[in-house]
């Protein structure tokens, strides 16, 4: 079965990795499915769409999702602007930082799980501008921007959100798949490729403006020291391994005329040897993945090195010396 035919919904992934279900991310994600008049909400029907029985686009599934999106946007915007715990109990600060990204992950998960067609997707994004944003204008700012995406672009972004979530949620757990089958590993390999290619393509290819706007929003939550992101990006080199924040250099690449250094948290559940063919230049030729544009170019062999160092701590300083020489010659000049 190809990846196109598999179920990559959040609920399916959490069945294989139960630490996701226990995470604050999933607590927030699950609340997006609550009805607008949930009994725990103290403000009654405040988050319900003003005219709940109205026809918006004439497509029932699209109208239902639009009205649910309105409810969730209201909860996220309200939480961003207030300090009360009316919504997302005990997770308000995380919603302030990650609410829009989590909501987009939830939205794209629903669109793909419900098998929306391209015409339905077009109507949905049109409906956001025509029927949702005008109704939610009472807040100080429009915090969550939505771009008109195709189904393929939605799937690509969904992979990035999944990859970031698994790195963030997995960092707090000792899950290790080095000795067992890694479920969805090929999907996360594709996400890694998508992340690399998006960095490159969005710097050079203006034809994917809507997708690249969404990708830029994703990058914003990765910058500097966002504790809720599994990926960290910097505009300055932080060293090969930053032991104080558990950030491991993934790659360095030019993005919008600046050097961007991408780090990930150390997650032992990832089996680095299984993605050696992606990140090791000696073994990589041209890599094609479903829904990924182009090949993965620009990764240093440092990612493969990290796996080796993890297994051979005794050789740590020897490997550091070798990789420092390689990295400095490849990226810093």
Short mmCIF file of C-alpha atoms in Angstrom, two decimals, residues 73 100-101 103-105 107-108 124-130 132-133 142-150 209-215 217-218:
data_model
loop_
_atom_site.label_atom_id
_atom_site.label_comp_id
_atom_site.label_asym_id
_atom_site.label_seq_id
_atom_site.Cartn_x
_atom_site.Cartn_y
_atom_site.Cartn_z
CA UNK A 73 -11.12 30.46 15.85
CA UNK A 100 -3.05 28.81 14.99
CA UNK A 101 -0.65 26.04 13.97
CA UNK A 103 -5.81 24.64 14.53
CA UNK A 104 -4.46 24.38 10.98
CA UNK A 105 -3.19 20.87 11.74
CA UNK A 107 -8.29 21.58 9.93
CA UNK A 108 -6.06 19.87 7.38
CA UNK A 124 -14.03 26.03 1.80
CA UNK A 125 -11.21 28.59 1.53
CA UNK A 126 -13.56 31.00 -0.24
CA UNK A 127 -16.04 30.45 2.60
CA UNK A 128 -13.45 31.44 5.19
CA UNK A 129 -13.11 34.90 3.62
CA UNK A 130 -16.81 35.29 2.79
CA UNK A 132 -16.05 33.32 8.77
CA UNK A 133 -13.59 36.21 8.97
CA UNK A 142 -6.83 38.43 12.83
CA UNK A 143 -4.28 36.07 14.34
CA UNK A 144 -4.69 33.04 12.07
CA UNK A 145 -4.16 33.66 8.36
CA UNK A 146 -5.38 31.08 5.84
CA UNK A 147 -4.05 30.75 2.32
CA UNK A 148 -5.86 29.07 -0.57
CA UNK A 149 -4.22 25.67 -0.82
CA UNK A 150 -4.65 22.66 -3.04
CA UNK A 209 3.10 31.70 -3.11
CA UNK A 210 0.14 30.43 -1.08
CA UNK A 211 1.99 27.34 0.12
CA UNK A 212 5.12 29.34 0.92
CA UNK A 213 3.09 31.83 2.97
CA UNK A 214 1.82 28.90 5.04
CA UNK A 215 5.31 27.49 5.32
CA UNK A 217 3.99 30.82 9.30
CA UNK A 218 5.20 27.35 10.26
#
